[in-house]
Tab-separated table of C-alpha atoms in Angstrom:
chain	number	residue	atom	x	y	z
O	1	UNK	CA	153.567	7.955	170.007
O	2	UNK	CA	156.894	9.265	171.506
O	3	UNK	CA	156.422	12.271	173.641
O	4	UNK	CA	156.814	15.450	171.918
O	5	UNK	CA	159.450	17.466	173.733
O	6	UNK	CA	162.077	19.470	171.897
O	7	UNK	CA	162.992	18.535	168.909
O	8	UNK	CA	166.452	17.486	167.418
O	9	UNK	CA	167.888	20.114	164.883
O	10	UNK	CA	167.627	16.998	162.423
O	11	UNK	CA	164.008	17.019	163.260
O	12	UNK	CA	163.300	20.372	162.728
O	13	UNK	CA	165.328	20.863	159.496
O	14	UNK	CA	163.278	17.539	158.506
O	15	UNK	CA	159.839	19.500	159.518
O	16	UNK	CA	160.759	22.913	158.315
O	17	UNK	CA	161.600	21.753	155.333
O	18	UNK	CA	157.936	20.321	154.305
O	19	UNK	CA	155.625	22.005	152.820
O	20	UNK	CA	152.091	22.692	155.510
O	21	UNK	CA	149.779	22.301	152.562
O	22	UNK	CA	151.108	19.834	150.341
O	23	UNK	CA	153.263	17.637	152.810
O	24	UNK	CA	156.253	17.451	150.172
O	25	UNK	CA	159.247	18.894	150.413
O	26	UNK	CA	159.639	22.682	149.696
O	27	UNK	CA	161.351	23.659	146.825
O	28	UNK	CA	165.247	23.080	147.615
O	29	UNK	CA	168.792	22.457	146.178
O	30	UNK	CA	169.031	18.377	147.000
O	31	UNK	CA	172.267	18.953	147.970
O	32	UNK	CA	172.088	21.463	150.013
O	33	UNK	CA	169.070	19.962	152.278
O	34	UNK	CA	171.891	17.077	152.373
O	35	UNK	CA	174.093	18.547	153.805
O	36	UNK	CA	172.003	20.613	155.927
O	37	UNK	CA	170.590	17.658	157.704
O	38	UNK	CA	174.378	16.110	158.080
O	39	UNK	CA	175.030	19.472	159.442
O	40	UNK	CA	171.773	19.069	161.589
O	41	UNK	CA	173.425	16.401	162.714
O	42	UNK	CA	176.714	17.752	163.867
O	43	UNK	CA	174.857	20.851	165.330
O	44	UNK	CA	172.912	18.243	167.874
O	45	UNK	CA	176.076	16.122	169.248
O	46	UNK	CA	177.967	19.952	169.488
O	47	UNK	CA	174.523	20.857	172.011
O	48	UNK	CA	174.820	17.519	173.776
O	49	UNK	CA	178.209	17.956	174.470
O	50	UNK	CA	179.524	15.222	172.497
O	51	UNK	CA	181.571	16.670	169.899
O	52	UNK	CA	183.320	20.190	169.315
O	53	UNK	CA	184.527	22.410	166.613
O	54	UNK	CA	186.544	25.018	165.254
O	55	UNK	CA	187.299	26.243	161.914
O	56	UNK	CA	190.233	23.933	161.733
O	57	UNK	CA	188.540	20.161	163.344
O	58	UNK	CA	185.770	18.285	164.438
O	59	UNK	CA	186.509	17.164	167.685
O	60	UNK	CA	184.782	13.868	169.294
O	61	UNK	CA	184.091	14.866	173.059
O	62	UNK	CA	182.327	11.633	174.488
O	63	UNK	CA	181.182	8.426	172.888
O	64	UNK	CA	178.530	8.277	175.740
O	65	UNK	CA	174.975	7.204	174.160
O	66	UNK	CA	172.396	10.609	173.645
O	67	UNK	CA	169.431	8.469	174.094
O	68	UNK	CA	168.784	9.518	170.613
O	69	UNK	CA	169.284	6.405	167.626
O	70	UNK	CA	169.743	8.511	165.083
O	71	UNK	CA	172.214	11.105	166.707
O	72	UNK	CA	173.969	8.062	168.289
O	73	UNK	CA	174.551	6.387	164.899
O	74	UNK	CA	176.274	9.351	163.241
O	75	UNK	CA	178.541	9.910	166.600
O	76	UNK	CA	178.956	5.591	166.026
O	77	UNK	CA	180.481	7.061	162.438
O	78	UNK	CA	182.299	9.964	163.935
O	79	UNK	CA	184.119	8.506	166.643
O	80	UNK	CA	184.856	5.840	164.432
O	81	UNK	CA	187.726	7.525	162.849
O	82	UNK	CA	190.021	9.615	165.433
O	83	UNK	CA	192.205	11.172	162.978
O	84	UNK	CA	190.922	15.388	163.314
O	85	UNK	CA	189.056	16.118	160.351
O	86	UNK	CA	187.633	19.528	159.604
O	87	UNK	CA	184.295	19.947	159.820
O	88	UNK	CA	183.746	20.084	156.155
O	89	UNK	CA	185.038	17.066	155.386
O	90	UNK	CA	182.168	15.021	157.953
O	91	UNK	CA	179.686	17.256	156.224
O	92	UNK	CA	180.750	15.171	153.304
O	93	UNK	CA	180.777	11.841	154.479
O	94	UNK	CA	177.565	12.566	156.613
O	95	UNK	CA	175.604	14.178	153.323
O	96	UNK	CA	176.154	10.611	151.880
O	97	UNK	CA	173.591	9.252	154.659
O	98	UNK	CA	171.854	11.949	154.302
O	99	UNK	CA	168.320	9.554	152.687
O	100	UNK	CA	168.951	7.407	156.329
O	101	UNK	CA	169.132	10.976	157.702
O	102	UNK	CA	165.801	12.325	156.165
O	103	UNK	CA	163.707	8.768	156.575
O	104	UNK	CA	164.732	8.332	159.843
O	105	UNK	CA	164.013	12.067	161.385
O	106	UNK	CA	160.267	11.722	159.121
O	107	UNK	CA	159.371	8.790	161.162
O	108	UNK	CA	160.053	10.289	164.490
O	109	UNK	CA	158.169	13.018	163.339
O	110	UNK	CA	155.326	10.506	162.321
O	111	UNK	CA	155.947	8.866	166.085
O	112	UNK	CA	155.963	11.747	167.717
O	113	UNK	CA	151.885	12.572	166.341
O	114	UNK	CA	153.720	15.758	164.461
O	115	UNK	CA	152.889	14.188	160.732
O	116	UNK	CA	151.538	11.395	159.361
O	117	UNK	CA	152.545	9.124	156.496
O	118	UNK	CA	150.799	8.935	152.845
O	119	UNK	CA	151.968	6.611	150.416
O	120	UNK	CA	150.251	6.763	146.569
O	121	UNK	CA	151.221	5.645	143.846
O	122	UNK	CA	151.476	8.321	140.548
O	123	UNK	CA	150.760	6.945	137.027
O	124	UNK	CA	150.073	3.417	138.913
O	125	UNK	CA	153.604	2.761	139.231
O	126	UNK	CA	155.795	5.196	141.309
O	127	UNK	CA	155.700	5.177	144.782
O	128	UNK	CA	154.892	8.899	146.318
O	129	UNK	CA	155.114	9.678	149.725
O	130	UNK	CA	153.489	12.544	151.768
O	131	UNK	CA	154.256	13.940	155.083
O	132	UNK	CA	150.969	15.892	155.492
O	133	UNK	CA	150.907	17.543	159.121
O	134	UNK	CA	149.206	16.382	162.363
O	135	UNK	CA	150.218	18.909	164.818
O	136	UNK	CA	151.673	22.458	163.425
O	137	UNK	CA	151.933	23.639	166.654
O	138	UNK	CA	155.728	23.193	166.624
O	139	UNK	CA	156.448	24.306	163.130
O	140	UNK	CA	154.646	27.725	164.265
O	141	UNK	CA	155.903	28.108	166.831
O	142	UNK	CA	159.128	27.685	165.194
O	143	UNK	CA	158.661	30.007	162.479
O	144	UNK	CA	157.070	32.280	164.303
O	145	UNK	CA	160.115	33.052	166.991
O	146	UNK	CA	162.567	33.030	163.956
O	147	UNK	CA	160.910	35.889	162.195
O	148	UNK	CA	160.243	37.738	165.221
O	149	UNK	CA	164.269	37.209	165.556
O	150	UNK	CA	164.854	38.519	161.839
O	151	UNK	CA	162.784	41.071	161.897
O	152	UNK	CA	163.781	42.475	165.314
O	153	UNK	CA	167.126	43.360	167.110
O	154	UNK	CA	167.238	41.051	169.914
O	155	UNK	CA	170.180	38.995	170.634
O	156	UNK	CA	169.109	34.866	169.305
O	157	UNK	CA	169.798	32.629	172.016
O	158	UNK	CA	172.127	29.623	170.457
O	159	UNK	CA	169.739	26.958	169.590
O	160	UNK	CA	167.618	29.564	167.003
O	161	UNK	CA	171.012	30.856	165.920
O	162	UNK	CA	171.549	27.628	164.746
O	163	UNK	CA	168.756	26.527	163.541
O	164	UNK	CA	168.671	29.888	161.287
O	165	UNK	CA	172.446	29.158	160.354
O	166	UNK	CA	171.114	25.547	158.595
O	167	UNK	CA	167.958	26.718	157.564
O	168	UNK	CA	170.306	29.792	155.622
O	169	UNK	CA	173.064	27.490	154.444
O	170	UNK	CA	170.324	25.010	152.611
O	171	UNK	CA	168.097	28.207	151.432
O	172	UNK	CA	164.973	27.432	153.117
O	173	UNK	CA	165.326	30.155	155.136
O	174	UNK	CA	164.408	32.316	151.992
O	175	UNK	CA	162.033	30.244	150.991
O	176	UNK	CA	160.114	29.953	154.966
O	177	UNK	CA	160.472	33.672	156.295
O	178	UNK	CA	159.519	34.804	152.380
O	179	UNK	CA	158.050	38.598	152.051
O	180	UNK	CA	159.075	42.112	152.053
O	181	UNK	CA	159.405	42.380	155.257
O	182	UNK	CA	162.080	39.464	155.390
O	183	UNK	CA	163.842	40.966	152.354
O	184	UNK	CA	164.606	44.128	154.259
O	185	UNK	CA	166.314	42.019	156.833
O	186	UNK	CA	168.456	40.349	154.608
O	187	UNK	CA	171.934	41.535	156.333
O	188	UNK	CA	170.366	40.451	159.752
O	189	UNK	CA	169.397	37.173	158.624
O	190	UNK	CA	173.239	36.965	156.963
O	191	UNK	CA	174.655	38.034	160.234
O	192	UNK	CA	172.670	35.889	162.421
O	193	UNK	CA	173.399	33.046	160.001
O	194	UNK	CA	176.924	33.391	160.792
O	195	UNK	CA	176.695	32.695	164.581
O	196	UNK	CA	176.759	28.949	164.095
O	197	UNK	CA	179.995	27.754	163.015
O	198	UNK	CA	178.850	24.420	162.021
O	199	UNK	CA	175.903	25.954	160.171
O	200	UNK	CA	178.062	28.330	158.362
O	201	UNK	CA	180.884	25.334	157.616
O	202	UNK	CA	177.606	23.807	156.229
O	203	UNK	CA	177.203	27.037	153.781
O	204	UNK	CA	180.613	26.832	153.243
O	205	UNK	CA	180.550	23.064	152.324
O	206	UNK	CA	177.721	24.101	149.582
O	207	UNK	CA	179.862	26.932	148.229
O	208	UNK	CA	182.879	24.888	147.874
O	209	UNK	CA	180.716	22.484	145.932
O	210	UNK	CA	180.839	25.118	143.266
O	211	UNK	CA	177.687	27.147	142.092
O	212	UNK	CA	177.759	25.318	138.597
O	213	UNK	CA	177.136	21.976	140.879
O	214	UNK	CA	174.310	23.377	142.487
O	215	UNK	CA	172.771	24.742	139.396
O	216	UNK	CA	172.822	20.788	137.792
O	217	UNK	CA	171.345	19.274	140.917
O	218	UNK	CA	168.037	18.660	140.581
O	219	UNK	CA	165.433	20.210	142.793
O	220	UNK	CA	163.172	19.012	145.013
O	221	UNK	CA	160.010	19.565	143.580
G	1	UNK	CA	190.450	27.233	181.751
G	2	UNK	CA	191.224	29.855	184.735
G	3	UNK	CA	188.197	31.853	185.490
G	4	UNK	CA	189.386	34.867	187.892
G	5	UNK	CA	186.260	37.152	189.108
G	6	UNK	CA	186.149	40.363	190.971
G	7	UNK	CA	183.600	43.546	191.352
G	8	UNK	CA	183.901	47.277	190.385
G	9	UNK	CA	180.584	48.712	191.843
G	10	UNK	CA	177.521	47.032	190.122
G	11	UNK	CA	180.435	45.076	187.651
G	12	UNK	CA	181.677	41.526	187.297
G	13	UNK	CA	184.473	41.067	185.524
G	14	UNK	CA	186.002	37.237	184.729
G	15	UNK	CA	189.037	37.263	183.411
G	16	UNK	CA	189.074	34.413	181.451
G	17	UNK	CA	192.642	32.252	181.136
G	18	UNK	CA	193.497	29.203	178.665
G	19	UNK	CA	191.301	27.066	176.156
G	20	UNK	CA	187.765	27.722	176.281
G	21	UNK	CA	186.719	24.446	174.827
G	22	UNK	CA	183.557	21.577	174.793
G	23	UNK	CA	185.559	20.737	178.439
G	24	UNK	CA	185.917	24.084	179.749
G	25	UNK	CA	182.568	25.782	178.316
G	26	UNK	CA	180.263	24.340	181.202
G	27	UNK	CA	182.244	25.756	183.974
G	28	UNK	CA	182.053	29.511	182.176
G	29	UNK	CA	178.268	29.015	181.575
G	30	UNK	CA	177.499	27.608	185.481
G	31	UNK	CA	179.691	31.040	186.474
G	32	UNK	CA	177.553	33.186	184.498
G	33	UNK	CA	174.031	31.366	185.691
G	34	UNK	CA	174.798	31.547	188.709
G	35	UNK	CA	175.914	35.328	188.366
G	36	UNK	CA	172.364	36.048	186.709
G	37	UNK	CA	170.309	34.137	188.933
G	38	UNK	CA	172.426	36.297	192.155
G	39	UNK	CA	170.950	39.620	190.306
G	40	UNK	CA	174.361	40.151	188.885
G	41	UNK	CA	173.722	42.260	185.723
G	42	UNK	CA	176.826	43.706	184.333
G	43	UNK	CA	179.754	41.306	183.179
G	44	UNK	CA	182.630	42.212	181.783
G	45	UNK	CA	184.707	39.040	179.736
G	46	UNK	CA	187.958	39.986	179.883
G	47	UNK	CA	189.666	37.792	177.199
G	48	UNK	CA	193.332	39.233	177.224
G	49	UNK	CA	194.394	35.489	178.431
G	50	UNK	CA	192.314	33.923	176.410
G	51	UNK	CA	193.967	32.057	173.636
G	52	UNK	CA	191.698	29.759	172.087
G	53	UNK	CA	187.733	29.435	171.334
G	54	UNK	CA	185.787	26.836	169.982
G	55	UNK	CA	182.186	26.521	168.985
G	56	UNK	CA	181.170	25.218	172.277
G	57	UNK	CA	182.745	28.260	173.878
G	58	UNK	CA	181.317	30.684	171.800
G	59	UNK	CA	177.795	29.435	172.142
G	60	UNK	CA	178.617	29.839	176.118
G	61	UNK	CA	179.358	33.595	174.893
G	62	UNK	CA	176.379	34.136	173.116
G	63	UNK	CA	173.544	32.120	175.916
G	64	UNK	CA	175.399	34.605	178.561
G	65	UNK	CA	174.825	37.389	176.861
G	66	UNK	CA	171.073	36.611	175.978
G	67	UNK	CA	170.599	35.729	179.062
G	68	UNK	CA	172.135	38.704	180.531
G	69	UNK	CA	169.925	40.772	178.137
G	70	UNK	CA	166.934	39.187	178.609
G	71	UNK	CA	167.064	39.609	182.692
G	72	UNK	CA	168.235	43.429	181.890
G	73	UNK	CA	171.358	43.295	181.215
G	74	UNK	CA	174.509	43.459	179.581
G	75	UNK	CA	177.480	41.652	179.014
G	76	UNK	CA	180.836	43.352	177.244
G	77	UNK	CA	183.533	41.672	175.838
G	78	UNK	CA	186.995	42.989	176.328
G	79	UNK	CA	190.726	42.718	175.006
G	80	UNK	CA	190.450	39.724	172.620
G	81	UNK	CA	193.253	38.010	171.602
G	82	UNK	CA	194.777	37.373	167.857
G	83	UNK	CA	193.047	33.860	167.860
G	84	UNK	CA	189.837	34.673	169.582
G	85	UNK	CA	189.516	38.216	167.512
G	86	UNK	CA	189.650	35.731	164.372
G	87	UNK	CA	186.797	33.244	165.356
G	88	UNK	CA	184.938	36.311	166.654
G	89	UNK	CA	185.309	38.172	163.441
G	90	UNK	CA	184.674	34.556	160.977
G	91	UNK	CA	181.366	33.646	163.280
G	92	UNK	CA	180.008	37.387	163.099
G	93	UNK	CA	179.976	37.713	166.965
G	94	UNK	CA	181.855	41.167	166.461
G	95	UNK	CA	178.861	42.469	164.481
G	96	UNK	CA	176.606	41.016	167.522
G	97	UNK	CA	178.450	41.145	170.438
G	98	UNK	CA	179.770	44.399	171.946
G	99	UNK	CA	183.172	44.231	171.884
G	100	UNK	CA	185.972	46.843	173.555
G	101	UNK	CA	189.538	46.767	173.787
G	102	UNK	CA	190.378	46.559	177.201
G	103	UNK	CA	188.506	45.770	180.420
G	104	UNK	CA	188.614	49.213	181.817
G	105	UNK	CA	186.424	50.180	178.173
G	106	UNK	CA	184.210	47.535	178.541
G	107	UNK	CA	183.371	48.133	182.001
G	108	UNK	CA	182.867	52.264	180.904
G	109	UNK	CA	180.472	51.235	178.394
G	110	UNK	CA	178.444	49.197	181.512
G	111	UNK	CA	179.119	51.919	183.919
């Protein structure tokens, strides 16, 4: 078992995403939760310094190893290509990874004694498998701080702005902070979703997908 | 990135000069530690000389002013320039941030 420090955003978009009870996946645009983990991504190597943005590039910083396999993969990918590309477009090429993405961030979870790993089969055929939870003391803790932040006026620091942003762009955030209370915050959750400008070049990414996309992809159910 | 400090009474203001970037962000948010951990409380940002703001820059923006708030606090952005009004205004830190037009407002609405 790895140690359980803080979490990547890839992590935590991987944990937040599952269900306590059931240990699926919540209920989700695919796409979106694809891009919100390439996103994920992007929002880690921006923290660690390696890359930057702005609404017009993505900018590769340092090539210099995170520590991190999966992080250091994607900046493999992104520093691969030094032609400036706009965010948006790595969101794209990232989302494409985005299974690699998902497996990889479960199984650190699983290392790190957070969840552990079910496999069945359904109808004696297909392969299922369940991420029911070990230790929720992270995902609460999580949650917990992010609905104190919607529901009060404080100032977010930057990591739970973006974490919100992502958690906005791929609509879990309606879907985790759920309730009337939440509802009556819905321009504060908008506003602090905005903060992150790879998290809202993530939303952006989904819009310019086109609603009638997003209404064929399947959901995660 | 030029960083130029100086004190009115209980206020710091850094004018800020050139790119603030992934490069230049860390030597913005060691300034502004180091002003918080001296008991430093007020800040003024003076951005008239600022041209340019990335992501990296404006998370420096945002962990000041939390951090700022958070010890008791407040920070105050002043004078923004065409570029840096822009990314302000598309990453919602205008509806977040308090924002003034010139450093003499900013460091009035500290005062």
């Amino acid at each position: 078992m790895i140690p359980s420090l803080q979490l990547t955003f890839v992590e935590e978009i991987a944990l937040l995403a599952l269900d306590d009870a059931s240990g699926k996946r919540l209920p989700m645009p695919t796409l979106g939760f694809s891009y919100a983990l390439a996103g994920a991504a992007l929002c880690d190597l921006s923290h660690l310094g390696r890359i930057d943005t702005d609404p017009a590039a993505l900018t590769v910083l340092s090539t210099a190893p995170t520590g991190d396999p999966i992080l250091d993969e994607v900046l493999k990918v992104l520093a691969a290509d030094r032609t400036p590309e706009p965010v948006g477009s790595w969101l794209g090429i990232l989302a494409q990874r985005s299974a690699w993405l998902e497996a990889a961030a479960d199984d650190r979870l699983v290392e790190r004694g957070i969840l552990r790993r079910e496999e069945s089969k359904v109808l004696w055929v297909f392969g299922v498998r369940r991420y029911p939870t070990v230790d929720n003391h992270e995902r609460i803790e999580v949650r917990t701080r992010l609905r104190a932040l919607i529901l009060g006026d404080d100032l977010p620091d930057p990591r739970d702005a973006t974490l919100l942003s992502l958690l906005c762009a791929c609509q879990l955030a309606a879907v985790i902070f759920r309730g009337p209370e939440s509802n009556a915050r819905a321009d504060r959750l908008a506003s602090l979703a905005k903060l992150d400008l790879v998290g809202r070049e993530v939303s952006r990414a989904i819009d310019a997908l086109g609603k009638a996309l997003l209404g064929a992809s399947p959901m995660r159910l | 990135m030029e960083i130029t400090a100086s004190t009115q009474n209980d206020i710091t203001v850094l004018a800020l000069q050139g790119r603030l970037d992934g490069l230049a962000s860390p030597q913005l948010e060691q300034r502004l530690d180091a002003l918080v951990a001296a008991g430093t409380r007020k800040v003024v940002l003076d951005c008239a000389a600022l041209n340019y703001v990335s992501s990296a820059g404006l998370r420096v923006f945002l962990g000041g002013a939390k951090k700022l708030k958070s010890a008791g606090g407040r920070a105050a952005f002043a004078a923004l320039t065409p570029p840096v009004h822009e990314v302000f205004e598309l990453s919602g830190f205008l509806e977040v941030l308090a924002v003034h037009p010139s450093a003499a407002a900013a460091a009035a609405s500290l005062a």
